[in-house]
Coordinates of C-alpha atoms and ligand atoms in Angstrom, one line a residue:
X109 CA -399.9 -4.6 74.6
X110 CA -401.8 -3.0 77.6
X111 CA -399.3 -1.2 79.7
X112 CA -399.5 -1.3 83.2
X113 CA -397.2 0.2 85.8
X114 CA -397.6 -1.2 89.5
X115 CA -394.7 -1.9 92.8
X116 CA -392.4 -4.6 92.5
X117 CA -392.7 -6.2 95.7
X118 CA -388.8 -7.0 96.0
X119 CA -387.1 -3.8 95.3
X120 CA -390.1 -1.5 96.1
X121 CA -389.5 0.3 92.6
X122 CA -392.5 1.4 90.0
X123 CA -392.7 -0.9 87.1
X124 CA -392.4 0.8 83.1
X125 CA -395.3 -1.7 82.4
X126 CA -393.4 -3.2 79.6
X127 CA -393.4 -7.0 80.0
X128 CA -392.1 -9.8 78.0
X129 CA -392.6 -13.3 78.6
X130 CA -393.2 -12.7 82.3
X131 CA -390.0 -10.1 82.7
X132 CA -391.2 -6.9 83.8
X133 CA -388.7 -3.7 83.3
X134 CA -388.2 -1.5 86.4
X135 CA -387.8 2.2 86.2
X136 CA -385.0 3.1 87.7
X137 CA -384.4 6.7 87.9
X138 CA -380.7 7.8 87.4
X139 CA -379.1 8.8 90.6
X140 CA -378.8 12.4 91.3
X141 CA -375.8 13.4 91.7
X142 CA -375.2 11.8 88.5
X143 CA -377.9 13.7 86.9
X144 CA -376.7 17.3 88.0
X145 CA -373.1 16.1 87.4
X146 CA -374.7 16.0 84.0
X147 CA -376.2 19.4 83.8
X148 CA -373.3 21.5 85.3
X149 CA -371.0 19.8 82.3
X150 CA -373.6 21.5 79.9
X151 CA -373.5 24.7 81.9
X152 CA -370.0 24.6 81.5
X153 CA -369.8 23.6 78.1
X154 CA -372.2 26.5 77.7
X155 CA -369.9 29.3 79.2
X156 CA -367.1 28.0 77.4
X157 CA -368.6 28.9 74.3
X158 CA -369.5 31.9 74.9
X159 CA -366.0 32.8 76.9
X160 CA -363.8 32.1 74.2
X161 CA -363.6 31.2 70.7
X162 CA -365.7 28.7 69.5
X163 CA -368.9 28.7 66.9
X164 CA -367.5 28.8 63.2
X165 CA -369.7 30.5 60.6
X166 CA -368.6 31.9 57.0
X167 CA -365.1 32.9 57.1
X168 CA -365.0 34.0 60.5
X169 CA -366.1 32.6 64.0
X170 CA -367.2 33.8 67.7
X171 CA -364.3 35.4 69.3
X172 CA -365.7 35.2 72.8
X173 CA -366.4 37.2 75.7
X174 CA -362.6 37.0 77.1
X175 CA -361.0 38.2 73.6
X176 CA -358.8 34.8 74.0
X177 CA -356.3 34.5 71.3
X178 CA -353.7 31.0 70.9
X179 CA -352.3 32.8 68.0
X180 CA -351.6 36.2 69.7
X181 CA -350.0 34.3 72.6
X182 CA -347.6 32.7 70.8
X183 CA -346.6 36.3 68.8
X184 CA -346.2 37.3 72.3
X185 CA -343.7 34.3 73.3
X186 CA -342.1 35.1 69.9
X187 CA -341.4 38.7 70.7
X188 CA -340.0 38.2 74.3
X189 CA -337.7 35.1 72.7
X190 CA -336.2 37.8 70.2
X191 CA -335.6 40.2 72.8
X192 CA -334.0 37.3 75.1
X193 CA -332.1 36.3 71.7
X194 CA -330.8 40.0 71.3
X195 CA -329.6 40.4 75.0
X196 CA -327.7 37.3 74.3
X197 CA -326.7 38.1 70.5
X198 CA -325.5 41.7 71.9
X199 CA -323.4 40.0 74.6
X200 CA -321.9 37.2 72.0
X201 CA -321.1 40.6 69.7
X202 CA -319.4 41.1 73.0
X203 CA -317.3 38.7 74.6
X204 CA -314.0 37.4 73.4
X205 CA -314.9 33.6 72.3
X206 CA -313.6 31.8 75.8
X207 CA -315.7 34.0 78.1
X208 CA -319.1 32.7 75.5
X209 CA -317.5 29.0 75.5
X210 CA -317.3 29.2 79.5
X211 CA -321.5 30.5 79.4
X212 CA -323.4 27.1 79.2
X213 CA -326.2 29.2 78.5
X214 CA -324.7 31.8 76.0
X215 CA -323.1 29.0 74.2
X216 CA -326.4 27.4 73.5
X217 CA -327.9 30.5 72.3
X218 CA -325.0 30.5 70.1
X219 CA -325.0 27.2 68.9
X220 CA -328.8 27.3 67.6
X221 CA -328.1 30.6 66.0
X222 CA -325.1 29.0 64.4
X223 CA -327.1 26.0 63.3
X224 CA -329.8 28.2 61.8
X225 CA -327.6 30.9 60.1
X226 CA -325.1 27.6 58.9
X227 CA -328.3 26.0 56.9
X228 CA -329.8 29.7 55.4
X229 CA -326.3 31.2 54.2
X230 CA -323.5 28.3 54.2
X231 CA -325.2 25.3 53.6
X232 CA -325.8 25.5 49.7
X233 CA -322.2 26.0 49.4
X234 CA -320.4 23.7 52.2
X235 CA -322.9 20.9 52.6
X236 CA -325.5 20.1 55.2
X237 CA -323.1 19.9 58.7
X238 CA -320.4 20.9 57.1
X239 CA -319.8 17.8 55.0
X240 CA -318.1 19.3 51.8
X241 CA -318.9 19.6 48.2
X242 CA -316.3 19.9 45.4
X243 CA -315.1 22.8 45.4
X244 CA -316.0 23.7 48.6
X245 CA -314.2 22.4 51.7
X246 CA -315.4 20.2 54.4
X247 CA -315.4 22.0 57.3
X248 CA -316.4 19.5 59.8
X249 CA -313.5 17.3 58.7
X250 CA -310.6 18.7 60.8
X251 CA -308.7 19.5 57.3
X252 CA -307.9 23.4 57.3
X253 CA -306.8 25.1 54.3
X254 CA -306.3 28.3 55.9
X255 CA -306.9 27.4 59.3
X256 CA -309.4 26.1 62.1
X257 CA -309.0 27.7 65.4
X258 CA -312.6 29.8 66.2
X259 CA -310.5 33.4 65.4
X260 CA -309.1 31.4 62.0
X261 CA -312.8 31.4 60.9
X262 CA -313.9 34.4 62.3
X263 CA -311.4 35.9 60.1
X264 CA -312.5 33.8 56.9
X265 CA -316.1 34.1 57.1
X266 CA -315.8 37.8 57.9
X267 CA -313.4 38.4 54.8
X268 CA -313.9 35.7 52.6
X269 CA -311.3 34.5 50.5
X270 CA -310.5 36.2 47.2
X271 CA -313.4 38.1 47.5
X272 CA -313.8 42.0 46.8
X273 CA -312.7 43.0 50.4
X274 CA -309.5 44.3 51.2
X275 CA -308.7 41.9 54.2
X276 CA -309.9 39.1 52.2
X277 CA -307.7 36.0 52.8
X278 CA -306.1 35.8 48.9
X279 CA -303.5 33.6 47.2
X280 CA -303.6 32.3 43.5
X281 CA -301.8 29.3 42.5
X282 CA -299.8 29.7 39.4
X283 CA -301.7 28.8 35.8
X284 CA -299.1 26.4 35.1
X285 CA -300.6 24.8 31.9
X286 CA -302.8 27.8 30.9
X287 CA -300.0 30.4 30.9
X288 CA -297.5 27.6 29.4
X289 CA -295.4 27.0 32.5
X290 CA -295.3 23.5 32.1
X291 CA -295.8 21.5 29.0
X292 CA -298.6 19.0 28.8
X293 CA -296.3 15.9 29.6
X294 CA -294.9 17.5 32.6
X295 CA -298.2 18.2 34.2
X296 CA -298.6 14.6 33.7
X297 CA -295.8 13.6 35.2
X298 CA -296.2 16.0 38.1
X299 CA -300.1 14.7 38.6
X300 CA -299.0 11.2 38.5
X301 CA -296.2 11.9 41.1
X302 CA -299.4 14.0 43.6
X303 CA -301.7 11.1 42.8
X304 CA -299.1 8.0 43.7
X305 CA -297.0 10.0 46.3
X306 CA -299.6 12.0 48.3
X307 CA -303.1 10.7 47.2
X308 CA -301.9 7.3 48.1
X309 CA -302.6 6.3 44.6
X310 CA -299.0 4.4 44.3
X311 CA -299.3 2.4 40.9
X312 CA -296.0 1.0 41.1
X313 CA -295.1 3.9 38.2
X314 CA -291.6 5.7 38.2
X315 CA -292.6 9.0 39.4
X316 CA -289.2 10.8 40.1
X317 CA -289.7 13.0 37.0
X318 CA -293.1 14.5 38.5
X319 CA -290.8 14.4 42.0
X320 CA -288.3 16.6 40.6
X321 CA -291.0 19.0 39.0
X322 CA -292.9 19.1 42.1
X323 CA -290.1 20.3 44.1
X324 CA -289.3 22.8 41.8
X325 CA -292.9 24.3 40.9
X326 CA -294.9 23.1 43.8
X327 CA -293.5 22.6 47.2
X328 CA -293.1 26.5 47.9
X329 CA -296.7 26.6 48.5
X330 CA -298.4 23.1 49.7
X331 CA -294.8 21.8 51.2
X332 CA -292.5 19.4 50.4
X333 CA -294.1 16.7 52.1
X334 CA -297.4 17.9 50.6
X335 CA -298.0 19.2 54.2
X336 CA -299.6 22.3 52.6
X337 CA -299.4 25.7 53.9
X338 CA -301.7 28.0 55.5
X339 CA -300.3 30.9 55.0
X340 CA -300.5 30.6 51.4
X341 CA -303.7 28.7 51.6
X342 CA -302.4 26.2 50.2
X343 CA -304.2 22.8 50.6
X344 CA -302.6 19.8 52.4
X345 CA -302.0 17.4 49.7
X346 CA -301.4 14.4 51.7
X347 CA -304.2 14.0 52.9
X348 CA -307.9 11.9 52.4
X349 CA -309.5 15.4 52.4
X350 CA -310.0 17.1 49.0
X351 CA -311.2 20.1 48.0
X352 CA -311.8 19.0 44.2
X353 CA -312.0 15.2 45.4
X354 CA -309.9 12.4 44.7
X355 CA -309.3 11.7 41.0
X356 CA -306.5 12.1 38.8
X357 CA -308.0 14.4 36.6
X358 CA -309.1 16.6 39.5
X359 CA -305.2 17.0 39.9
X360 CA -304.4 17.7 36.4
X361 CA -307.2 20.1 35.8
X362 CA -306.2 21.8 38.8
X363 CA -302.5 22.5 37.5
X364 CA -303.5 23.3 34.3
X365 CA -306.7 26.1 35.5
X366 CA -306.8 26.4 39.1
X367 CA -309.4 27.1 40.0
X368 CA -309.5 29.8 42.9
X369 CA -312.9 29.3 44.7
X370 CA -314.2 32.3 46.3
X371 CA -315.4 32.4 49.5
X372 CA -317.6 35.3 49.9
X373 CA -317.2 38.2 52.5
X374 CA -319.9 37.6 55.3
X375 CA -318.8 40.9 57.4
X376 CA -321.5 42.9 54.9
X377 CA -324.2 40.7 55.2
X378 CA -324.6 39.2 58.6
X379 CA -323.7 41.4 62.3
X380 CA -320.4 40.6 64.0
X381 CA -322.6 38.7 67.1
X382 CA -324.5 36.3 63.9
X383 CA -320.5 35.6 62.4
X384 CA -319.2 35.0 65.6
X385 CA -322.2 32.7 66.4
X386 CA -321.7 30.8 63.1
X387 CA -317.9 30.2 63.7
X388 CA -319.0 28.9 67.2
X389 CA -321.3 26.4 65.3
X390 CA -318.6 25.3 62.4
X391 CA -315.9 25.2 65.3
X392 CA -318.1 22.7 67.1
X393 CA -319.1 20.3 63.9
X394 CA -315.9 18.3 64.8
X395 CA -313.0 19.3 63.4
X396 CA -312.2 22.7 65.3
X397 CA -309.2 23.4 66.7
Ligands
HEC29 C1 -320.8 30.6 47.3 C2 -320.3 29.5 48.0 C3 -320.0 29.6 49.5 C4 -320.8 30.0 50.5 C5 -322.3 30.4 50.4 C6 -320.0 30.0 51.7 N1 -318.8 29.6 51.4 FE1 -317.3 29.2 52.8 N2 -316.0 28.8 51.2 C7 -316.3 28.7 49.9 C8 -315.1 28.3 49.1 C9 -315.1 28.2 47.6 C10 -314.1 28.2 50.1 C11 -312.7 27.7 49.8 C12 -311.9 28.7 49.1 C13 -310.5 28.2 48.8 O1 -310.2 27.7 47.8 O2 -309.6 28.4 49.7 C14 -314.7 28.4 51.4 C15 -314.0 28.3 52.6 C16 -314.5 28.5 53.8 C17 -313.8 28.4 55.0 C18 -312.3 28.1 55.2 C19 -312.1 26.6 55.3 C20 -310.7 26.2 55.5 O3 -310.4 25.0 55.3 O4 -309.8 27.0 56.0 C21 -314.7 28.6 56.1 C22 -314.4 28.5 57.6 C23 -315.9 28.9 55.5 N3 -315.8 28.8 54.1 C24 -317.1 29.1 56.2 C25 -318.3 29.5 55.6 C26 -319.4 29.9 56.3 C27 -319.5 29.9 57.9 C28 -320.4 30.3 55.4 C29 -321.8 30.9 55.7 C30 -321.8 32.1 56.5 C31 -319.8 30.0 54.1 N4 -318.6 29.6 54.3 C32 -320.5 30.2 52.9 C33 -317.6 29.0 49.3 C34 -318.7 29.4 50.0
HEC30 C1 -298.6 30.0 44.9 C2 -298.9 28.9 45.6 C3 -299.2 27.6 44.9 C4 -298.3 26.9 44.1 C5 -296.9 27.3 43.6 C6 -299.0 25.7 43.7 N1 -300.2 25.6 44.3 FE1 -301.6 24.1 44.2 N2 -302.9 25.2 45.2 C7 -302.7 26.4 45.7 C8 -303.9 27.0 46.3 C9 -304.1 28.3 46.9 C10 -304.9 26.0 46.1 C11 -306.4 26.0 46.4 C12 -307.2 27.0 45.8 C13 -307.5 26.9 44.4 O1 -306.7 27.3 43.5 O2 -308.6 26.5 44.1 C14 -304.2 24.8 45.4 C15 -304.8 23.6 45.1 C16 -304.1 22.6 44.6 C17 -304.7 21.2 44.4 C18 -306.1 20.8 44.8 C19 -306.0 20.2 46.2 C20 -307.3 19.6 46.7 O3 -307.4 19.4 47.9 O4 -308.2 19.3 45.8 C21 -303.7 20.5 43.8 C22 -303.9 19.0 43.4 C23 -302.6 21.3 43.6 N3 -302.9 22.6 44.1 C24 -301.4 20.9 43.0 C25 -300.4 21.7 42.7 C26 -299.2 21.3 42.0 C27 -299.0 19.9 41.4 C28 -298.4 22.4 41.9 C29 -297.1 22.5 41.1 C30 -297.2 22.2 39.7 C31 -299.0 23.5 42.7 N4 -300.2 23.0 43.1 C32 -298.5 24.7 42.9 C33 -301.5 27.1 45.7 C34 -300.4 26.8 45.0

């Protein structure tokens, strides 16, 4: 098709000289300001590139002219956190616990580094939050065996219990049916007087045999009420809260082969600022006193 470009009479713009059927194309030139708009964004694009990090090749890629570096920024933003954090950690070390709990700021320095030292160290043993495994006690749920205020677990997670320090927190209950204190039946009758009388297992049994060898053998140490005993570390028996949960056998195992969990001694492992930080955080999971 011969092309030919001539004026369109209306808008006084050249022709492309492409027709079809009678339609004739007009060649409108883009506006200008759109056209440098257009260039300077290349420009740009162009000293970008060459500024900072950007063309890939092999392994590596183009640093750039400014020496720009996301990852060296954020090692910098690290390192000024940690020394924040260790202003703060020095002054939790510090402070007796009400002067942190009346420090909004302190105390939410102390709480994440709680949180975080709770889930590396704690966790494995006590549960995630503090929720409790056999064996090892709940420590959100407000049930103390040897006591919840913040200096109570200070003292325990510093210590431990029955571990190898000398200000560990230590008590043993008696091996009644290993060392042959009580015969078989009695431990039977005894577990069948905990589990009806205190573990709200009632099962409409006569349990004033185990009631009489309770008193005798058991109430020096977790009450006669089953109220238990901090002192002595001696769980509270009536209660929903157990340490090796709530069965039967749980109770007879436990009279015949206590047990004797050891909590181990944090005061070697972790600074005093970390242990106070971490009684701060199991103090706050709800059951502090
Ligand atoms: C190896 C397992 C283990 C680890 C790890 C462990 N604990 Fe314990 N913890 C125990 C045992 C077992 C007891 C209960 C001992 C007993 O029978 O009295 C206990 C008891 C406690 C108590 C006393 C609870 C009460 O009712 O009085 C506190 C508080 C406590 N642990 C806090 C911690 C903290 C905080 C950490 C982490 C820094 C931690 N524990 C890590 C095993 C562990
Ligand atoms: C010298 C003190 C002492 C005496 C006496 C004692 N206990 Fe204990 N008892 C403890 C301690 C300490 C624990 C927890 C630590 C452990 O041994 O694991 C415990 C734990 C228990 C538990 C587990 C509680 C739970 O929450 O799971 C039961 C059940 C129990 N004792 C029953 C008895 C009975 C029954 C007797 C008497 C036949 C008795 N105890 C005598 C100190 C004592």
């Amino acid at each position: 098709m011969p092309t030919k470009i001539e004026k369109d009479a209306i808008s006084g713009q050249d022709t492309t000289g492409h027709e079809w059927d009678g339609l004739k194309e007009l060649n409108t030139p883009l506006p200008k300001w759109w056209v440098y708009v257009f260039f300077a964004c290349i420009a740009w694009a162009a000293g970008l590139c060459v500024l900072y990090p950007s063309i890939p090749y092999g392994r590596g890629y183009f640093h750039g002219l400014l020496g720009y570096s996301s990852r060296r920024n954020v090692d910098a933003d690290v390192a000024k956190l940690v020394d924040q954090r260790k202003d703060s950690m020095d002054k939790i070390a510090a402070m007796p616990f009400d002067a942190i709990k009346a420090d909004p700021a302190l105390m939410e320095v102390a709480l994440t580094s709680g949180r975080i030292t709770f889930a590396d160290n704690c966790q494995p043993c006590h549960g995630a939050g503090g929720g409790g495994n056999p064996g090892y006690p709940a420590l959100a749920a407000g049930a103390w065996i040897w006591g919840g205020t913040l200096t109570d677990i200070q003292q325990t997670v510093t210590h431990g219990i029955r571990s190898a320090d000398p200000d560990a927190r230590n008590s043993a209950m008696p091996r009644f049916g290993a060392d042959g204190t009580l015969k078989p039946a009695e431990i039977e009758a005894v577990a069948d007087y905990v589990w009806a009388t205190f573990y709200g297992h009632a099962e409409g049994k006569d349990v004033s045999a185990g009631a009489k060898i309770f008193a005798e053998n058991c109430a020096a140490c977790h009450g006669d009420q089953g109220q238990g005993n901090r002192d002595m570390g001696a769980p509270k028996l009536a209660s929903k809260v157990h340490l090796y949960g709530d069965s039967r056998e749980a109770i007879v195992h436990q009279v015949n082969l206590p047990r004797q969990g050891v909590m181990p001694n944090w005061g070697t492992r972790l600074s005093p600022g970390t242990i106070k930080a971490v009684s701060l955080y199991v103090h706050s999971l709800g059951g502090g006193e």
